[in-house]
C-alpha positions as CSV (number, residue, x, y, z in Angstrom):
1,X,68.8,91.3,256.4
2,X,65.9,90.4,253.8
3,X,64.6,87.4,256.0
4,X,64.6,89.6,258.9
5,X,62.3,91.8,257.5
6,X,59.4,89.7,258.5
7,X,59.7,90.7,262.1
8,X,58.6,93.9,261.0
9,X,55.4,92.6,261.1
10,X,52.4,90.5,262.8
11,X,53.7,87.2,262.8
12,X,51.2,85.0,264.9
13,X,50.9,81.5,263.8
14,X,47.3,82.0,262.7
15,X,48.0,85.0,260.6
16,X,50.9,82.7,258.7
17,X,48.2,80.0,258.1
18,X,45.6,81.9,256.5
19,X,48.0,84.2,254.2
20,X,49.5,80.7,253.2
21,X,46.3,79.2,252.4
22,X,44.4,81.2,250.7
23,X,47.8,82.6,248.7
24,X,49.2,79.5,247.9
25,X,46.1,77.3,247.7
26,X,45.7,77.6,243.7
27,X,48.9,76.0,243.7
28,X,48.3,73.1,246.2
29,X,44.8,72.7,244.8
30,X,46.5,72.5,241.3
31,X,49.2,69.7,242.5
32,X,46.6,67.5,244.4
33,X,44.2,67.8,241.3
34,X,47.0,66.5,238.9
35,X,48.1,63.6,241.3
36,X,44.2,62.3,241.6
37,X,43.7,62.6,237.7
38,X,44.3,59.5,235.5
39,X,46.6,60.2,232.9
40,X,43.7,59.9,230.4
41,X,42.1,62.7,232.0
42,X,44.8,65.0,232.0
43,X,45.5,64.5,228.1
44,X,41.4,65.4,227.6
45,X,42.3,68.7,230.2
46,X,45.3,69.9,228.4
47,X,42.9,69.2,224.7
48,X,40.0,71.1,226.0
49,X,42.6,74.1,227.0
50,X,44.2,73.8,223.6
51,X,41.2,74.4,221.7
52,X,40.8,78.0,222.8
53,X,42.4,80.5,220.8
54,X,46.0,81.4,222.1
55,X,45.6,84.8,223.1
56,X,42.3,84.1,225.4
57,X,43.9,81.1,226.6
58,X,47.1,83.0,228.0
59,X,44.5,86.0,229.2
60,X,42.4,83.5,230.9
61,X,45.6,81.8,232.8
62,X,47.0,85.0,234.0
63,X,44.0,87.2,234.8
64,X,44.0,85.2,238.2
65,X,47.7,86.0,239.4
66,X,46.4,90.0,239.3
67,X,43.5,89.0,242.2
68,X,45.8,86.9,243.4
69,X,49.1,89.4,244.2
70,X,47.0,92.3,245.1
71,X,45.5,89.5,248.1
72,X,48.9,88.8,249.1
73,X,49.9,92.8,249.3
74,X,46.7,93.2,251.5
75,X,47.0,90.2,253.8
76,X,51.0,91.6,254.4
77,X,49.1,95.1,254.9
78,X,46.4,94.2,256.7
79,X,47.1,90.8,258.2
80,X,50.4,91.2,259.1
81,X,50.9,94.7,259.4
82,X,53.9,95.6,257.4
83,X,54.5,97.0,254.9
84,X,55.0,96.0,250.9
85,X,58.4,97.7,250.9
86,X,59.7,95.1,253.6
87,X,58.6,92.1,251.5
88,X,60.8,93.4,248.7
89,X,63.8,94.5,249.5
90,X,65.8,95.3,253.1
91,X,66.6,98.3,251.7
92,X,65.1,101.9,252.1
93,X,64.0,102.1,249.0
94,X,62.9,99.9,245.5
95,X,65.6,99.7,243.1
96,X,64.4,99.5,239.7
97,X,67.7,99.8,238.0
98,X,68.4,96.4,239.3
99,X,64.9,95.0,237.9
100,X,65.4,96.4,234.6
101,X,69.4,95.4,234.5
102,X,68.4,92.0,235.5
103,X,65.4,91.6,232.9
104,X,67.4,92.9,230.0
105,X,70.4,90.5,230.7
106,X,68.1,87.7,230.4
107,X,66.2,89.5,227.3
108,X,69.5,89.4,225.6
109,X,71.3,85.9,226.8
110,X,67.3,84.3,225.3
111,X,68.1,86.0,221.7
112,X,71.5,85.3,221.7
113,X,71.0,82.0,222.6
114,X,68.2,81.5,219.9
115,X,70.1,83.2,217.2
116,X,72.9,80.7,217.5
117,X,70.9,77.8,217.9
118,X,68.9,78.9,214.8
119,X,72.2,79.9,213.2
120,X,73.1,76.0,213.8
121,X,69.9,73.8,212.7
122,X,66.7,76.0,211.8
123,X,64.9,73.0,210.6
124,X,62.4,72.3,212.9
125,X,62.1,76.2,213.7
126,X,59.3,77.8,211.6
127,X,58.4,81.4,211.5
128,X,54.9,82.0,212.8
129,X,54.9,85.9,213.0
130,X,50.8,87.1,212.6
131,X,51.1,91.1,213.5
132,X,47.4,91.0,214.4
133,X,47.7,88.0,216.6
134,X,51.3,89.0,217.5
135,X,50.4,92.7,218.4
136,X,47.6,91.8,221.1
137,X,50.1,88.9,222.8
138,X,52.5,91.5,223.4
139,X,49.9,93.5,225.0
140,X,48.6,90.7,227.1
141,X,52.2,89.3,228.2
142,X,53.3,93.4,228.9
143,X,49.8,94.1,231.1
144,X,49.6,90.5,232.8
145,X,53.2,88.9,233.3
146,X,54.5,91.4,235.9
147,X,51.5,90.5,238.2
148,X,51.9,86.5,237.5
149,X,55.7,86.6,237.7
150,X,55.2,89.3,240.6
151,X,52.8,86.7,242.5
152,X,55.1,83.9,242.3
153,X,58.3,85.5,243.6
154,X,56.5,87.8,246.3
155,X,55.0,84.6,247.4
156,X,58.2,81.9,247.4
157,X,60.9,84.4,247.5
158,X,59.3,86.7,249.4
159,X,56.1,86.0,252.0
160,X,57.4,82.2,252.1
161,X,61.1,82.7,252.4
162,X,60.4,85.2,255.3
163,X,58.2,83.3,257.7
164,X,60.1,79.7,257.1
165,X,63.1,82.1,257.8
166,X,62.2,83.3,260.8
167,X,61.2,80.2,262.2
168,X,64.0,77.8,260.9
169,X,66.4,81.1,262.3
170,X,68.5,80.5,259.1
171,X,69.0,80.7,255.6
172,X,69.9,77.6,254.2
173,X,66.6,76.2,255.5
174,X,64.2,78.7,253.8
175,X,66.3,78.6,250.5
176,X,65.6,74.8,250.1
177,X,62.4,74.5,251.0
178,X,61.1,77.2,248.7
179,X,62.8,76.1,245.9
180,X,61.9,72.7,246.3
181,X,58.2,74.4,246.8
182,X,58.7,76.4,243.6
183,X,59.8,73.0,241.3
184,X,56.4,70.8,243.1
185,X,54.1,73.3,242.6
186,X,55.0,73.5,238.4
187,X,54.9,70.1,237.9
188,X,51.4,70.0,237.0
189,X,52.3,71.9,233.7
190,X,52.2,70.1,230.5
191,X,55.4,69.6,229.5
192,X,56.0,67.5,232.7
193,X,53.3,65.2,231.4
194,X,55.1,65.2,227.8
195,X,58.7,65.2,229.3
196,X,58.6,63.1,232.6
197,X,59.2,64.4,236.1
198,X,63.3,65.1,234.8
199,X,62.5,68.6,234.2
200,X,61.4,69.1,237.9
201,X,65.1,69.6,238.6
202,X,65.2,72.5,236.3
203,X,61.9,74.3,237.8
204,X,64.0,73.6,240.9
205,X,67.3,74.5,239.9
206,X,65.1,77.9,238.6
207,X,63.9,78.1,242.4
208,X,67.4,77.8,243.8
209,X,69.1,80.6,241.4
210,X,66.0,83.1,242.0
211,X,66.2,82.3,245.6
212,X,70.3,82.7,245.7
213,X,69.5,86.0,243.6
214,X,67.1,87.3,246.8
215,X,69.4,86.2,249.4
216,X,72.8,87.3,248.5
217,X,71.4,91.0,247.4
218,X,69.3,90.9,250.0
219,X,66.4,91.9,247.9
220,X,63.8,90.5,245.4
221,X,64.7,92.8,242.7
222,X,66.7,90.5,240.4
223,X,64.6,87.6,240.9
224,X,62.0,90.0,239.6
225,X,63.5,91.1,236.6
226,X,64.8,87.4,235.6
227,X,61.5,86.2,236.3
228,X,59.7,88.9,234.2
229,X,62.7,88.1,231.0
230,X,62.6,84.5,231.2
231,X,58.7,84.7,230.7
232,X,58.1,87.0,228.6
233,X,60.5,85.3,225.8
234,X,59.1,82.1,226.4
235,X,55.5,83.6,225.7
236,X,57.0,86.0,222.8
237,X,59.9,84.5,220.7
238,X,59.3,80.9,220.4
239,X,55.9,78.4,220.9
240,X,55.7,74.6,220.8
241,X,52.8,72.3,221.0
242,X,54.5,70.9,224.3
243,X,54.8,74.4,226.2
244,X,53.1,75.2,229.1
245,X,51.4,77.7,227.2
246,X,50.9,78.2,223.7
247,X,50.9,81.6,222.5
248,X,50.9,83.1,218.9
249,X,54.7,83.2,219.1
250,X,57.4,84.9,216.6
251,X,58.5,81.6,215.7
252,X,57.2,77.6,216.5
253,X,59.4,74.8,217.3
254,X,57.4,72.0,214.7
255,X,60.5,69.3,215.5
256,X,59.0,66.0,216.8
257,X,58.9,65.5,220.9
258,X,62.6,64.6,222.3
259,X,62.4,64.5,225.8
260,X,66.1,63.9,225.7
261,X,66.8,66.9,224.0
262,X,64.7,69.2,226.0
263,X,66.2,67.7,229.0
264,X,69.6,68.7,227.9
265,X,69.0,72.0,227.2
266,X,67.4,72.5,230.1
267,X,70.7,70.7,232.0
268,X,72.3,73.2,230.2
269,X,70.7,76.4,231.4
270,X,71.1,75.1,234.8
271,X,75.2,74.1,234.7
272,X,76.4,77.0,232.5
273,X,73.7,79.6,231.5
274,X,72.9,80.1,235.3
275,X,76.1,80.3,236.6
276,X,77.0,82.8,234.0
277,X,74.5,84.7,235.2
278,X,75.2,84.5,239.1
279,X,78.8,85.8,237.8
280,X,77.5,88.5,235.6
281,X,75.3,89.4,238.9
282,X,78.5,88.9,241.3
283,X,81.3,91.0,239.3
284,X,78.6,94.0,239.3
285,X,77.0,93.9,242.3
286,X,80.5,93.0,244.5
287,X,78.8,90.0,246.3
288,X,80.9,88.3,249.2
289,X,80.6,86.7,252.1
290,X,78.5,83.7,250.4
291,X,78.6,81.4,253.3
292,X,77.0,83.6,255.6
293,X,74.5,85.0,253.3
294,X,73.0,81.7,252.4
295,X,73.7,79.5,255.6
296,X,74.3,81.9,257.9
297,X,71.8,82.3,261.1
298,X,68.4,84.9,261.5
299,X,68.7,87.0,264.6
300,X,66.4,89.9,265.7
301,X,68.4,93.2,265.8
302,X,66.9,96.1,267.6
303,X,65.1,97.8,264.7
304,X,63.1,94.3,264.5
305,X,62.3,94.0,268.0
């Protein structure tokens, strides 16, 4: 079992608290600081980080996450004394089919979802396409996003799910919590200001779909890929001056703020774009036995003894 795979290692409580800490302190740091801040001081934050130019902006906000995955692999390594392998996948062996399957479904449900809903009303959709500009993003989002989307679903998928795991001795426990984790810890991002705390239940929802991804293929590998698709169209095809981060997109949503809207199409993804997807995911991978797979207890076999 995936969850299991953290009694491969070093597991005393110490070892859990520092790896925590210093791993997932950017985020708690983050969500204290944006509790303690007036909302006049956020709006002067998010103005200073607009005024540098897109492409350094998104450079300077994932250059961390490559410092900050490569601490995580060598805390597992060294800390806990297992290997990166075991924090991935319960199997022998990476499968990168299933990363790149996962990353080009979402690739191609984001288009064809854009295409019709530019198809329907382009009004508010301008084109924004600078090849200069354009041509370094891509390089940026290809070199950067893999270690910021890596970061996030080694650490809450994988490090997090693992230890609550194996202390909770289930899976329905682990599964909340880090989904739940995964939705608090976003909420400082802009559009939370601009949209209210309603879209926590999609960065939650997100959490429970990656997290339902890890524990019914017993593996991190889809998560990955989703993760990796779902960020690098957000950065790519379309910007908006409410995003979390504004890049020098193909195109640029100009329409006035409608937290509504946004709202809905965000209710959307979550009650028929997601399920689509779980399907997709469970018709090729033959997934059964659901109950037991996300509910179901944590015992140590032999090989984990």
């Amino acid at each position: 079992m995936f969850i299991a795979q953290a009694y491969k290692g070093n597991n005393t409580w110490w070892r859990v608290l520092i790896t925590t800490i210093l791993t997932a302190g950017v985020f708690i740091i983050n969500f204290i600081m944006y509790f303690l801040m007036s909302k006049e001081d956020l709006d002067k934050v998010y103005q200073k980080m607009n005024e540098f130019p897109n492409n350094l902006s998104l450079l300077m906000n994932l250059l961390p996450f490559v410092f900050l995955l490569a601490l995580l692999f060598l805390l597992v390594r060294g800390l806990h004394e297992r290997s990166i392998l075991s924090l991935t996948t319960s199997r022998e062996k990476v499968d990168y089919k299933k990363i790149l399957f996962s990353f080009g479904l979402v690739v191609f449900m984001t288009i064809a979802g854009f295409v019709v809903s530019y198809a329907v009303d382009n009004s508010s959709i301008l084109w924004n396409f600078n090849p200069l500009k354009f041509a370094i993003l891509f390089l940026i989002s290809i070199l950067l996003f893999p270690f910021q989307i890596g970061f996030e679903e080694y650490l809450f998928r994988g490090y997090l799910m693992q230890q609550i795991g194996i202390i909770a001795k289930n899976r329905w426990f682990p599964l909340l919590v880090t989904s739940v984790l995964f939705g608090v810890f976003h909420s400082a991002n802009p559009e939370v200001a601009k949209m209210g705390f309603g879209v926590m239940f999609f960065y939650i929802g997100t959490g429970f779909l990656l997290g339902i991804m890890t524990l019914m293929d017993e593996s991190l590998e889809l998560a990955l890929g989703f993760h990796l698709g779902n960020n690098l169209m957000a950065a790519l095809l379309i910007t908006s001056d409410f995003s979390a981060i504004h890049t020098d997109a193909v195109f640029r949503y100009s329409g006035v703020e409608n937290p509504v809207d946004m709202l809905n199409e965000m209710i959307v993804s979550i009650v028929i774009v997601y399920p689509i997807i779980l399907f997709i995911f469970v018709k090729k991978y033959n997934w059964t036995n659901w109950g037991a797979k996300l509910t179901g207890k944590i015992e140590i076999s032999n090989t984990h003894k």
